[in-house]
Short mmCIF file of C-alpha atoms in Angstrom, two decimals:
data_model
loop_
_atom_site.label_atom_id
_atom_site.label_comp_id
_atom_site.label_asym_id
_atom_site.label_seq_id
_atom_site.Cartn_x
_atom_site.Cartn_y
_atom_site.Cartn_z
CA UNK A 1 15.48 10.82 19.53
CA UNK A 2 17.00 7.34 18.95
CA UNK A 3 13.88 5.64 20.36
CA UNK A 4 11.70 7.41 17.80
CA UNK A 5 12.07 5.13 14.79
CA UNK A 6 10.36 7.53 12.36
CA UNK A 7 12.53 10.53 13.27
CA UNK A 8 16.14 10.97 12.13
CA UNK A 9 19.03 12.46 14.14
CA UNK A 10 18.01 15.97 13.03
CA UNK A 11 14.38 15.59 14.14
CA UNK A 12 13.02 15.11 10.61
CA UNK A 13 10.29 12.60 9.89
CA UNK A 14 11.65 9.67 7.93
CA UNK A 15 10.74 6.17 6.82
CA UNK A 16 12.63 3.50 8.76
CA UNK A 17 15.51 2.00 6.77
CA UNK A 18 15.05 -1.78 6.97
CA UNK A 19 17.70 -2.69 4.40
CA UNK A 20 20.10 -4.21 6.95
CA UNK A 21 17.43 -6.20 8.79
CA UNK A 22 17.13 -9.95 8.21
CA UNK A 23 14.06 -11.44 6.57
CA UNK A 24 12.01 -13.34 9.14
CA UNK A 25 8.51 -14.78 9.30
CA UNK A 26 6.21 -11.99 10.52
CA UNK A 27 2.67 -12.51 11.76
CA UNK A 28 0.23 -10.12 13.42
CA UNK A 29 -3.28 -10.54 14.78
CA UNK A 30 -5.55 -7.54 15.35
CA UNK A 31 -9.10 -7.25 16.55
CA UNK A 32 -11.95 -4.77 16.28
CA UNK A 33 -15.23 -4.98 18.15
CA UNK A 34 -18.45 -3.44 16.91
CA UNK A 35 -21.73 -3.20 18.83
CA UNK A 36 -25.03 -3.11 17.00
CA UNK A 37 -28.57 -2.47 18.30
CA UNK A 38 -30.74 -5.50 18.98
CA UNK A 39 -33.12 -4.80 16.07
CA UNK A 40 -30.15 -4.91 13.66
CA UNK A 41 -29.16 -8.30 15.05
CA UNK A 42 -32.71 -9.43 14.25
CA UNK A 43 -31.61 -9.43 10.59
CA UNK A 44 -29.04 -12.16 11.37
CA UNK A 45 -29.52 -15.31 9.28
CA UNK A 46 -26.98 -18.16 9.51
CA UNK A 47 -24.36 -15.92 11.17
CA UNK A 48 -24.66 -13.27 8.44
CA UNK A 49 -26.47 -9.94 8.45
CA UNK A 50 -28.49 -9.94 5.25
CA UNK A 51 -29.36 -6.33 4.38
CA UNK A 52 -30.48 -4.50 1.24
CA UNK A 53 -26.83 -3.59 0.55
CA UNK A 54 -25.88 -7.28 0.65
CA UNK A 55 -24.19 -9.66 3.08
CA UNK A 56 -22.58 -7.41 5.71
CA UNK A 57 -19.86 -9.64 7.15
CA UNK A 58 -18.80 -11.12 3.80
CA UNK A 59 -18.44 -7.61 2.40
CA UNK A 60 -16.53 -6.47 5.50
CA UNK A 61 -14.10 -9.37 5.13
CA UNK A 62 -13.36 -8.43 1.53
CA UNK A 63 -12.92 -4.76 2.50
CA UNK A 64 -10.55 -5.70 5.33
CA UNK A 65 -8.39 -7.83 3.05
CA UNK A 66 -8.24 -5.05 0.46
CA UNK A 67 -7.34 -2.48 3.13
CA UNK A 68 -4.58 -4.61 4.65
CA UNK A 69 -3.01 -4.88 1.18
CA UNK A 70 -3.15 -1.06 0.80
CA UNK A 71 -1.77 -0.10 4.23
CA UNK A 72 1.44 1.35 2.75
CA UNK A 73 -0.72 3.70 0.64
CA UNK A 74 -2.87 4.77 3.59
CA UNK A 75 -0.35 5.31 6.41
CA UNK A 76 2.45 7.65 5.31
CA UNK A 77 5.53 5.94 6.81
CA UNK A 78 4.49 2.29 6.43
CA UNK A 79 6.51 0.21 4.02
CA UNK A 80 4.52 -1.13 1.07
CA UNK A 81 4.35 -4.88 1.60
CA UNK A 82 3.36 -7.74 -0.64
CA UNK A 83 1.55 -9.78 2.00
CA UNK A 84 1.75 -13.57 1.90
CA UNK A 85 -1.64 -13.98 3.60
CA UNK A 86 -4.47 -11.94 5.09
CA UNK A 87 -7.33 -13.71 6.82
CA UNK A 88 -10.34 -12.04 8.41
CA UNK A 89 -13.11 -13.58 10.45
CA UNK A 90 -16.22 -12.31 12.18
CA UNK A 91 -17.52 -13.96 15.34
CA UNK A 92 -20.73 -12.90 17.06
CA UNK A 93 -20.60 -12.58 20.83
CA UNK A 94 -23.63 -11.10 22.55
CA UNK A 95 -24.40 -7.74 20.93
CA UNK A 96 -20.93 -7.51 19.37
CA UNK A 97 -19.26 -8.64 16.20
CA UNK A 98 -15.61 -9.44 16.88
CA UNK A 99 -13.54 -8.94 13.74
CA UNK A 100 -10.12 -10.61 13.69
CA UNK A 101 -7.50 -9.90 11.05
CA UNK A 102 -4.35 -12.01 10.67
CA UNK A 103 -1.58 -10.78 8.36
CA UNK A 104 1.53 -12.81 7.46
CA UNK A 105 4.71 -12.24 5.47
CA UNK A 106 8.37 -13.21 5.23
CA UNK A 107 9.94 -9.75 5.39
CA UNK A 108 12.34 -7.30 7.01
CA UNK A 109 9.47 -5.41 8.65
CA UNK A 110 6.36 -6.38 10.57
CA UNK A 111 2.72 -6.54 9.61
CA UNK A 112 0.94 -5.21 12.69
CA UNK A 113 -0.21 -2.07 10.86
CA UNK A 114 -1.64 -4.24 8.08
CA UNK A 115 -3.57 -6.37 10.58
CA UNK A 116 -4.83 -3.27 12.42
CA UNK A 117 -5.85 -1.60 9.16
CA UNK A 118 -7.69 -4.72 7.97
CA UNK A 119 -9.65 -5.02 11.22
CA UNK A 120 -10.42 -1.29 11.26
CA UNK A 121 -11.71 -1.08 7.70
CA UNK A 122 -13.76 -4.24 8.14
CA UNK A 123 -15.43 -2.63 11.18
CA UNK A 124 -16.04 0.59 9.26
CA UNK A 125 -17.62 -1.46 6.46
CA UNK A 126 -20.03 -3.06 8.93
CA UNK A 127 -20.93 0.45 10.14
CA UNK A 128 -21.43 1.70 6.57
CA UNK A 129 -23.66 -1.20 5.62
CA UNK A 130 -25.78 -0.97 8.80
CA UNK A 131 -26.07 2.81 9.23
CA UNK A 132 -29.30 2.98 7.21
CA UNK A 133 -30.93 0.97 10.01
CA UNK A 134 -29.31 2.84 12.91
CA UNK A 135 -26.48 5.18 13.77
CA UNK A 136 -26.38 3.69 17.26
CA UNK A 137 -23.38 1.57 16.27
CA UNK A 138 -20.14 1.64 18.25
CA UNK A 139 -16.75 0.55 16.98
CA UNK A 140 -14.42 -0.07 19.89
CA UNK A 141 -11.26 -1.77 21.01
CA UNK A 142 -9.30 -1.86 17.81
CA UNK A 143 -6.15 -3.46 19.15
CA UNK A 144 -3.15 -5.60 18.39
CA UNK A 145 -3.62 -9.05 19.93
CA UNK A 146 -0.21 -10.48 19.07
CA UNK A 147 2.75 -10.19 16.76
CA UNK A 148 5.67 -12.48 16.06
CA UNK A 149 8.90 -12.01 14.15
CA UNK A 150 11.42 -9.20 14.29
CA UNK A 151 13.15 -7.94 17.44
CA UNK A 152 10.28 -8.46 19.88
CA UNK A 153 7.24 -10.67 19.99
CA UNK A 154 4.07 -9.38 21.66
CA UNK A 155 1.03 -11.14 23.08
CA UNK A 156 -1.78 -9.25 24.80
CA UNK A 157 -2.70 -10.89 28.08
CA UNK A 158 -6.00 -9.06 28.70
#
């Protein structure tokens, strides 16, 4: 059970106690990819999908930032964090929008869940804003790209 950080010695679910951990600079980068049909991409003007609901990517970026800030309210055992920075970007590659979320904080606990939540909600916002045109939208590969700070750093190589 000791490897399960959200389970105590009696097998009960618990929030990790980070009180004895040192404050370090924490940074996490997460990515979500979303595929859209070609006729949706036809609405692209200056790297922005302009739809009746408004600018899709700009709205998704705002939603992702808001979600990252609320991660502790959404995921039961996440610590509520006052993030120092959250940055989202959307890059178009072929028939995909690649959403990247970077979260940063000086804290006793990491921000990978915040980065993953930001990227996920941004992708869901793109889906929501485009679904009137087509439901043939695929959100895929929501993944942690890298994290620094804490016990172990991580960098995805593929």
